[in-house]
CSV table of C-alpha atoms in Angstrom, one decimal:
chain,number,residue,atom,x,y,z
A,29,UNK,CA,-77.1,44.4,36.8
A,30,UNK,CA,-79.3,42.7,39.4
A,31,UNK,CA,-81.5,39.8,38.3
A,32,UNK,CA,-85.1,39.8,39.5
A,33,UNK,CA,-85.2,37.4,42.4
A,34,UNK,CA,-88.1,35.3,41.2
A,35,UNK,CA,-86.3,34.5,37.9
A,36,UNK,CA,-83.4,33.1,39.9
A,37,UNK,CA,-85.3,31.5,42.8
A,38,UNK,CA,-87.5,29.2,40.7
A,39,UNK,CA,-84.8,27.4,38.6
A,40,UNK,CA,-82.3,27.4,41.4
A,41,UNK,CA,-85.0,26.3,43.8
A,42,UNK,CA,-86.0,23.4,41.6
A,43,UNK,CA,-82.4,22.3,41.3
A,44,UNK,CA,-81.7,22.7,45.0
A,45,UNK,CA,-84.9,21.1,46.3
A,46,UNK,CA,-84.8,18.1,44.0
A,47,UNK,CA,-81.1,17.4,44.3
A,48,UNK,CA,-81.4,18.0,48.1
A,49,UNK,CA,-84.2,15.4,48.4
A,50,UNK,CA,-82.0,12.9,46.6
A,51,UNK,CA,-79.2,13.7,48.9
A,52,UNK,CA,-81.5,13.3,51.9
A,53,UNK,CA,-82.7,9.9,50.6
A,54,UNK,CA,-79.1,8.8,50.3
A,55,UNK,CA,-78.4,9.9,53.8
A,56,UNK,CA,-81.4,8.1,55.1
A,57,UNK,CA,-80.3,4.9,53.4
A,58,UNK,CA,-76.8,5.1,54.7
A,59,UNK,CA,-78.0,6.0,58.2
A,60,UNK,CA,-80.2,2.9,58.4
A,61,UNK,CA,-77.9,0.4,56.6
A,62,UNK,CA,-74.4,1.6,57.4
A,63,UNK,CA,-74.3,3.5,60.7
A,64,UNK,CA,-75.4,0.4,62.8
A,65,UNK,CA,-72.6,-1.6,61.2
A,66,UNK,CA,-69.8,1.0,61.1
A,67,UNK,CA,-70.2,4.6,62.3
A,68,UNK,CA,-66.7,5.4,60.8
A,69,UNK,CA,-67.8,4.3,57.3
A,70,UNK,CA,-71.1,6.1,57.6
A,71,UNK,CA,-69.4,9.3,58.5
A,72,UNK,CA,-66.9,9.1,55.6
A,73,UNK,CA,-69.7,8.4,53.1
A,74,UNK,CA,-72.0,11.0,54.5
A,75,UNK,CA,-69.2,13.6,54.1
A,76,UNK,CA,-69.1,13.0,50.4
A,77,UNK,CA,-72.9,12.8,50.1
A,78,UNK,CA,-73.5,16.0,52.1
A,79,UNK,CA,-71.0,17.9,49.9
A,80,UNK,CA,-73.1,17.1,46.9
A,81,UNK,CA,-75.7,19.4,48.4
A,82,UNK,CA,-73.6,21.9,50.3
A,83,UNK,CA,-71.5,22.7,47.2
A,84,UNK,CA,-74.6,24.3,45.6
A,85,UNK,CA,-74.6,27.3,48.0
A,86,UNK,CA,-70.8,27.5,47.4
A,87,UNK,CA,-71.6,27.8,43.7
A,88,UNK,CA,-74.0,30.6,44.4
A,89,UNK,CA,-71.3,32.5,46.2
A,90,UNK,CA,-68.4,31.8,43.8
A,91,UNK,CA,-70.0,31.6,40.4
A,92,UNK,CA,-73.5,33.1,40.5
A,93,UNK,CA,-73.1,36.2,42.7
A,94,UNK,CA,-69.3,36.5,42.7
A,95,UNK,CA,-69.0,37.2,46.4
A,96,UNK,CA,-65.4,38.0,47.2
A,97,UNK,CA,-64.1,36.6,50.5
A,98,UNK,CA,-60.8,38.0,51.6
A,99,UNK,CA,-59.1,35.6,54.1
A,100,UNK,CA,-56.4,37.0,56.4
A,101,UNK,CA,-54.5,34.4,58.3
A,102,UNK,CA,-50.8,33.6,58.9
A,103,UNK,CA,-49.2,31.0,56.6
A,104,UNK,CA,-48.6,28.4,59.3
A,105,UNK,CA,-52.3,28.4,60.3
A,106,UNK,CA,-53.4,28.4,56.7
A,107,UNK,CA,-51.4,25.2,56.1
A,108,UNK,CA,-53.0,23.5,59.1
A,109,UNK,CA,-56.6,24.4,58.2
A,110,UNK,CA,-58.5,21.2,57.2
A,111,UNK,CA,-55.8,19.0,58.7
A,112,UNK,CA,-56.8,19.2,62.4
A,113,UNK,CA,-59.8,19.3,64.6
A,114,UNK,CA,-60.8,22.8,65.5
A,115,UNK,CA,-63.4,24.7,67.6
A,116,UNK,CA,-64.3,27.8,65.5
A,117,UNK,CA,-65.7,30.9,67.2
A,118,UNK,CA,-66.8,33.9,65.3
A,119,UNK,CA,-68.8,37.2,65.6
A,120,UNK,CA,-72.1,36.8,63.9
A,121,UNK,CA,-72.0,39.9,61.6
A,122,UNK,CA,-74.1,39.1,58.6
A,123,UNK,CA,-76.8,36.9,57.2
A,124,UNK,CA,-74.4,34.7,55.3
A,125,UNK,CA,-71.6,34.1,58.0
A,126,UNK,CA,-72.4,30.4,57.9
A,127,UNK,CA,-72.0,30.4,54.1
A,128,UNK,CA,-68.6,32.1,54.4
A,129,UNK,CA,-67.6,29.4,56.9
A,130,UNK,CA,-68.7,26.7,54.5
A,131,UNK,CA,-66.7,28.4,51.7
A,132,UNK,CA,-63.5,28.4,53.8
A,133,UNK,CA,-64.1,24.9,54.9
A,134,UNK,CA,-64.5,23.8,51.3
A,135,UNK,CA,-61.2,25.5,50.4
A,136,UNK,CA,-59.6,23.6,53.3
A,137,UNK,CA,-61.1,20.2,52.3
A,138,UNK,CA,-63.4,19.7,55.2
A,139,UNK,CA,-66.8,21.1,54.0
A,140,UNK,CA,-68.5,17.7,54.6
A,141,UNK,CA,-67.1,17.6,58.2
A,142,UNK,CA,-67.9,21.2,59.1
A,143,UNK,CA,-70.3,21.1,62.0
A,144,UNK,CA,-72.0,23.8,64.1
A,145,UNK,CA,-74.0,24.3,67.3
A,146,UNK,CA,-77.4,25.7,66.3
A,147,UNK,CA,-80.9,26.3,67.6
A,148,UNK,CA,-83.1,23.3,67.2
A,149,UNK,CA,-85.5,24.9,64.7
A,150,UNK,CA,-82.9,24.8,62.0
A,151,UNK,CA,-83.0,21.0,61.8
A,152,UNK,CA,-86.6,21.3,60.5
A,153,UNK,CA,-85.7,23.4,57.6
A,154,UNK,CA,-86.5,21.5,54.4
A,155,UNK,CA,-83.5,19.7,52.8
A,156,UNK,CA,-80.7,21.8,54.3
A,157,UNK,CA,-81.7,21.3,57.9
A,158,UNK,CA,-82.3,17.6,57.4
A,159,UNK,CA,-78.8,17.2,55.8
A,160,UNK,CA,-77.3,18.9,58.9
A,161,UNK,CA,-79.1,16.5,61.2
A,162,UNK,CA,-77.6,13.5,59.4
A,163,UNK,CA,-74.2,15.2,59.5
A,164,UNK,CA,-74.4,15.4,63.3
A,165,UNK,CA,-74.8,19.1,63.9
A,166,UNK,CA,-75.7,20.0,67.5
A,167,UNK,CA,-79.3,21.4,68.0
A,168,UNK,CA,-80.1,23.2,71.2
A,169,UNK,CA,-83.4,24.1,72.9
A,170,UNK,CA,-82.2,27.2,74.7
A,171,UNK,CA,-82.7,25.6,78.1
A,172,UNK,CA,-79.4,25.0,79.8
A,173,UNK,CA,-80.6,22.0,81.8
A,174,UNK,CA,-81.2,20.1,78.5
A,175,UNK,CA,-78.6,21.8,76.4
A,176,UNK,CA,-75.8,20.9,78.8
A,177,UNK,CA,-76.7,17.2,78.3
A,178,UNK,CA,-77.0,17.6,74.5
A,179,UNK,CA,-73.5,19.3,74.3
A,180,UNK,CA,-71.8,16.7,76.5
A,181,UNK,CA,-73.3,13.8,74.5
A,182,UNK,CA,-72.3,15.5,71.3
A,183,UNK,CA,-68.7,16.2,72.4
A,184,UNK,CA,-68.3,12.5,73.4
A,185,UNK,CA,-69.6,11.4,69.9
A,186,UNK,CA,-66.9,13.6,68.3
A,187,UNK,CA,-64.0,11.9,70.1
A,188,UNK,CA,-63.8,9.1,67.5
A,189,UNK,CA,-64.6,11.3,64.5
A,190,UNK,CA,-62.5,9.7,61.6
A,191,UNK,CA,-61.5,12.9,59.8
A,192,UNK,CA,-60.6,16.5,60.7
A,193,UNK,CA,-63.7,18.5,61.7
A,194,UNK,CA,-64.6,22.1,62.5
A,195,UNK,CA,-67.2,22.8,65.1
A,196,UNK,CA,-68.6,26.3,64.8
A,197,UNK,CA,-70.0,28.2,67.8
A,198,UNK,CA,-71.4,31.7,67.5
A,199,UNK,CA,-71.0,32.7,71.1
A,200,UNK,CA,-72.9,36.0,70.8
A,201,UNK,CA,-76.0,33.7,70.6
A,202,UNK,CA,-77.7,35.7,67.8
A,203,UNK,CA,-76.9,37.8,64.8
A,204,UNK,CA,-75.7,41.4,65.1
A,205,UNK,CA,-78.2,44.2,64.6
A,206,UNK,CA,-78.2,47.8,65.9
A,207,UNK,CA,-81.2,47.1,68.1
A,208,UNK,CA,-79.4,44.2,69.8
A,209,UNK,CA,-76.2,46.2,70.1
A,210,UNK,CA,-78.1,48.9,72.1
A,211,UNK,CA,-79.4,46.2,74.5
A,212,UNK,CA,-75.9,44.8,74.9
A,213,UNK,CA,-74.4,48.3,75.5
A,214,UNK,CA,-77.0,49.1,78.2
A,215,UNK,CA,-76.2,45.9,80.0
A,216,UNK,CA,-72.5,46.4,79.7
A,217,UNK,CA,-72.8,49.9,81.1
A,218,UNK,CA,-74.9,48.7,84.0
A,219,UNK,CA,-72.3,46.1,84.9
A,220,UNK,CA,-69.2,48.1,84.4
A,221,UNK,CA,-68.1,46.0,81.5
A,222,UNK,CA,-66.3,47.2,78.3
A,223,UNK,CA,-69.0,48.7,76.1
A,224,UNK,CA,-69.1,47.0,72.7
A,225,UNK,CA,-69.5,49.0,69.6
A,226,UNK,CA,-69.3,46.4,66.8
A,227,UNK,CA,-70.0,43.0,68.5
A,228,UNK,CA,-72.5,41.7,71.1
A,229,UNK,CA,-71.6,40.4,74.5
A,230,UNK,CA,-70.5,36.7,74.3
A,231,UNK,CA,-72.6,34.1,76.2
A,232,UNK,CA,-69.8,31.9,77.5
A,233,UNK,CA,-71.6,28.8,78.9
A,234,UNK,CA,-71.5,26.9,75.6
A,235,UNK,CA,-67.9,28.0,75.0
A,236,UNK,CA,-66.8,26.9,78.5
A,237,UNK,CA,-68.5,23.5,78.0
A,238,UNK,CA,-66.9,23.1,74.6
A,239,UNK,CA,-63.4,23.8,75.8
A,240,UNK,CA,-63.7,21.7,78.9
A,241,UNK,CA,-65.1,18.7,77.1
A,242,UNK,CA,-62.9,18.8,73.9
A,243,UNK,CA,-59.5,20.1,75.0
A,244,UNK,CA,-58.2,16.5,75.2
A,245,UNK,CA,-58.8,15.8,71.5
A,246,UNK,CA,-59.2,19.1,69.8
A,247,UNK,CA,-55.9,20.9,69.5
A,248,UNK,CA,-56.9,24.4,68.3
A,249,UNK,CA,-59.4,27.2,68.5
A,250,UNK,CA,-59.9,29.3,65.3
A,251,UNK,CA,-60.8,32.8,66.4
A,252,UNK,CA,-62.6,34.3,63.4
A,253,UNK,CA,-63.6,37.9,62.9
A,254,UNK,CA,-66.0,38.8,60.0
A,255,UNK,CA,-66.3,42.3,58.6
A,256,UNK,CA,-68.4,43.8,55.8
A,257,UNK,CA,-67.3,47.2,54.3
A,258,UNK,CA,-69.6,50.1,55.3
A,259,UNK,CA,-69.8,51.4,51.8
A,260,UNK,CA,-71.8,48.4,50.5
A,261,UNK,CA,-75.1,46.7,51.5
A,262,UNK,CA,-74.6,43.7,53.8
A,263,UNK,CA,-74.7,40.4,51.8
A,264,UNK,CA,-77.9,38.4,52.2
A,265,UNK,CA,-79.3,35.3,50.5
A,266,UNK,CA,-81.7,37.4,48.6
A,267,UNK,CA,-79.0,39.6,47.2
A,268,UNK,CA,-77.0,36.5,46.3
A,269,UNK,CA,-80.0,35.1,44.3
A,270,UNK,CA,-80.2,38.4,42.5
A,271,UNK,CA,-76.5,38.0,41.5
A,272,UNK,CA,-75.4,41.0,43.5
A,273,UNK,CA,-71.8,40.8,44.5
A,274,UNK,CA,-70.2,41.8,47.9
A,275,UNK,CA,-66.9,41.8,49.7
A,276,UNK,CA,-66.6,39.9,53.0
A,277,UNK,CA,-63.4,40.1,55.1
A,278,UNK,CA,-62.4,37.3,57.4
A,279,UNK,CA,-59.5,37.1,59.8
A,280,UNK,CA,-58.6,33.9,61.5
A,281,UNK,CA,-56.2,33.6,64.5
A,282,UNK,CA,-55.2,30.1,65.7
A,283,UNK,CA,-55.0,29.5,69.5
A,284,UNK,CA,-53.7,26.3,70.9
A,285,UNK,CA,-56.3,24.7,73.2
A,286,UNK,CA,-53.6,24.2,75.8
A,287,UNK,CA,-53.1,28.0,76.1
A,288,UNK,CA,-56.5,28.4,77.7
A,289,UNK,CA,-57.0,28.5,81.5
A,290,UNK,CA,-58.1,25.4,83.3
A,291,UNK,CA,-61.0,26.8,85.3
A,292,UNK,CA,-64.5,27.6,84.0
A,293,UNK,CA,-64.2,31.3,85.1
A,294,UNK,CA,-60.8,31.6,83.4
A,295,UNK,CA,-62.1,30.1,80.1
A,296,UNK,CA,-65.2,32.4,80.2
A,297,UNK,CA,-63.0,35.5,80.8
A,298,UNK,CA,-60.7,34.4,77.9
A,299,UNK,CA,-63.7,34.4,75.6
A,300,UNK,CA,-64.8,37.8,76.8
A,301,UNK,CA,-61.3,39.2,76.2
A,302,UNK,CA,-61.2,37.8,72.7
A,303,UNK,CA,-64.4,39.7,71.9
A,304,UNK,CA,-63.0,42.9,73.3
A,305,UNK,CA,-60.1,42.4,70.9
A,306,UNK,CA,-62.5,41.7,68.0
A,307,UNK,CA,-64.4,44.9,68.8
A,308,UNK,CA,-61.2,46.9,68.7
A,309,UNK,CA,-60.2,45.3,65.4
A,310,UNK,CA,-63.6,46.2,63.8
A,311,UNK,CA,-63.5,49.7,65.3
A,312,UNK,CA,-60.2,50.3,63.7
A,313,UNK,CA,-61.3,48.9,60.4
A,314,UNK,CA,-64.5,51.0,60.2
A,315,UNK,CA,-62.6,54.2,61.3
A,316,UNK,CA,-59.4,53.8,59.3
A,317,UNK,CA,-60.1,51.1,56.7
A,318,UNK,CA,-57.3,48.9,58.0
A,319,UNK,CA,-58.6,45.4,58.7
A,320,UNK,CA,-55.9,43.0,59.7
A,321,UNK,CA,-52.2,42.6,60.2
A,322,UNK,CA,-52.4,39.0,59.1
A,323,UNK,CA,-51.3,37.8,55.6
A,324,UNK,CA,-54.0,38.0,52.8
A,325,UNK,CA,-54.2,34.5,51.4
A,326,UNK,CA,-55.2,33.5,47.9
A,327,UNK,CA,-58.2,31.0,48.3
A,328,UNK,CA,-59.0,30.9,44.6
A,329,UNK,CA,-62.2,29.8,43.1
A,330,UNK,CA,-62.2,26.0,42.6
A,331,UNK,CA,-64.2,24.4,39.8
A,332,UNK,CA,-65.7,21.7,42.0
A,333,UNK,CA,-68.9,23.5,43.0
A,334,UNK,CA,-69.5,24.5,39.3
A,335,UNK,CA,-69.0,20.9,38.2
A,336,UNK,CA,-71.4,19.6,40.8
A,337,UNK,CA,-74.1,22.1,39.8
A,338,UNK,CA,-73.6,21.3,36.1
A,339,UNK,CA,-73.9,17.5,36.8
A,340,UNK,CA,-77.0,18.0,38.9
A,341,UNK,CA,-78.5,20.2,36.2
A,342,UNK,CA,-77.9,17.6,33.5
A,343,UNK,CA,-79.2,14.7,35.6
A,344,UNK,CA,-82.3,16.5,36.8
A,345,UNK,CA,-82.9,18.1,33.4
A,346,UNK,CA,-82.7,14.8,31.6
A,347,UNK,CA,-85.1,13.2,34.2
A,348,UNK,CA,-87.6,16.0,33.8
A,349,UNK,CA,-87.3,15.9,30.0
A,350,UNK,CA,-88.1,12.1,30.1
A,351,UNK,CA,-90.8,12.3,32.8
A,352,UNK,CA,-93.0,15.1,31.4
A,353,UNK,CA,-93.9,13.4,28.1
A,354,UNK,CA,-94.1,10.0,29.7
A,355,UNK,CA,-96.6,11.2,32.4
A,356,UNK,CA,-98.5,13.5,30.0
A,357,UNK,CA,-98.2,16.0,32.7
A,358,UNK,CA,-98.8,19.1,30.5
A,359,UNK,CA,-101.5,17.5,28.4
A,360,UNK,CA,-104.3,18.0,30.9
A,361,UNK,CA,-105.5,20.8,33.2
A,362,UNK,CA,-104.9,18.5,36.2
A,363,UNK,CA,-101.3,18.0,35.1
A,364,UNK,CA,-100.8,21.7,34.5
A,365,UNK,CA,-102.3,22.5,37.9
A,366,UNK,CA,-100.0,20.0,39.5
A,367,UNK,CA,-97.0,21.5,37.9
A,368,UNK,CA,-98.0,25.0,38.9
A,369,UNK,CA,-98.6,23.8,42.5
A,370,UNK,CA,-95.1,22.2,42.5
A,371,UNK,CA,-93.5,25.5,41.4
A,372,UNK,CA,-95.4,27.4,44.0
A,373,UNK,CA,-94.2,25.0,46.7
A,374,UNK,CA,-90.7,25.4,45.5
A,375,UNK,CA,-91.0,29.2,45.8
A,376,UNK,CA,-92.5,28.9,49.3
A,377,UNK,CA,-89.7,26.6,50.5
A,378,UNK,CA,-87.0,28.9,49.1
A,379,UNK,CA,-88.7,31.8,50.8
A,380,UNK,CA,-88.6,29.9,54.1
A,381,UNK,CA,-84.9,29.3,53.7
A,382,UNK,CA,-84.3,33.0,52.8
A,383,UNK,CA,-86.3,34.3,55.7
A,384,UNK,CA,-84.7,32.0,58.2
A,385,UNK,CA,-81.3,33.5,57.3
A,386,UNK,CA,-82.4,37.2,57.8
A,387,UNK,CA,-81.0,39.0,60.8
A,388,UNK,CA,-84.3,40.7,61.6
A,389,UNK,CA,-85.8,37.3,62.1
A,390,UNK,CA,-83.1,36.0,64.4
A,391,UNK,CA,-83.3,35.5,68.1
A,392,UNK,CA,-84.0,38.7,70.0
A,393,UNK,CA,-81.4,39.8,72.5
A,394,UNK,CA,-83.0,40.2,75.9
A,395,UNK,CA,-80.3,40.7,78.6
A,396,UNK,CA,-81.4,41.3,82.1
A,397,UNK,CA,-79.3,41.2,85.3
A,398,UNK,CA,-80.7,37.8,86.0
A,399,UNK,CA,-79.3,36.5,82.8
A,400,UNK,CA,-75.8,36.8,84.2
A,401,UNK,CA,-76.5,33.9,86.6
A,402,UNK,CA,-78.9,32.0,84.4
A,403,UNK,CA,-77.8,32.4,80.7
A,404,UNK,CA,-79.7,30.8,77.9
A,405,UNK,CA,-77.9,29.3,75.0
A,406,UNK,CA,-79.3,30.5,71.7
A,407,UNK,CA,-77.2,29.4,68.7
A,408,UNK,CA,-77.8,30.2,65.2
């Protein structure tokens, strides 16, 4: 039975925003005091601190909504996950692809060192975006002249990263919708390219730059394919808040970085070929129900996220219990008005976070013949 969204958003929002602000404050302090002295120590501490916040969305998936993520990957790759640097590429199928990635990173022990290349607007999102900035996510402006410099600088910073990291790149540049698919199909037909049916055309500049700059210290590419069964509504943050479960299927194939071509054109073509293969895999799944020939792995449901949420709930609950009578907050109309305003702000912030994740509000896909020679990077 679905829970009315507002009944979940208010208490979860209070927990998330207050705990998130504490995490942000801890990140500010460590950034100012520790990073100038030891970047290595700062990164190790920030990994632990960031996870105190990022485990809360994992709790929503695992324990609140009961989202079932089926992971298909061979045993050798499964054992390597979380023990090596990796560039992660994936189709952008649903509103919660990033959350699925976080969940798999958490199972692999590298949630706090899971990074991504995103559009710059994300870093301004309250709490979550700020935590990503302190964790060294890449934020792009969609102008290649600037983004190329940002990427190159970011890749150089990762060379001495003290623990295994994943860097996620959604090379389609935006989330999948039927309207965007039609635009991609028209462009593919006009150029004599394979016409996609379940993915968008990859924008390869960012991928080529990533491979060229990181192949000397990143040993692997994790080629991920996400699918959601057609017989269920696609998972969204709003459905998760309502406690509505879903199934998400994820296949991961590991490619050695050394397998890729040396030239920029060759790397770009490799990426395009991978997406043709993804499209065929998804077409087969939607037509016949067969998703992957890889082994289905048991990723379990660890208690860590539940423990973190319970600890935050006890800490903040005790603080509020002591603060309200001490401040006489509810004994005057001004105090009541302040409390009501605070709750309204919580709801507004949570709505901003929910809306920012919706496919309909993602970057429009506008492919023209000119875009083939002057692509724009749009990461989300």
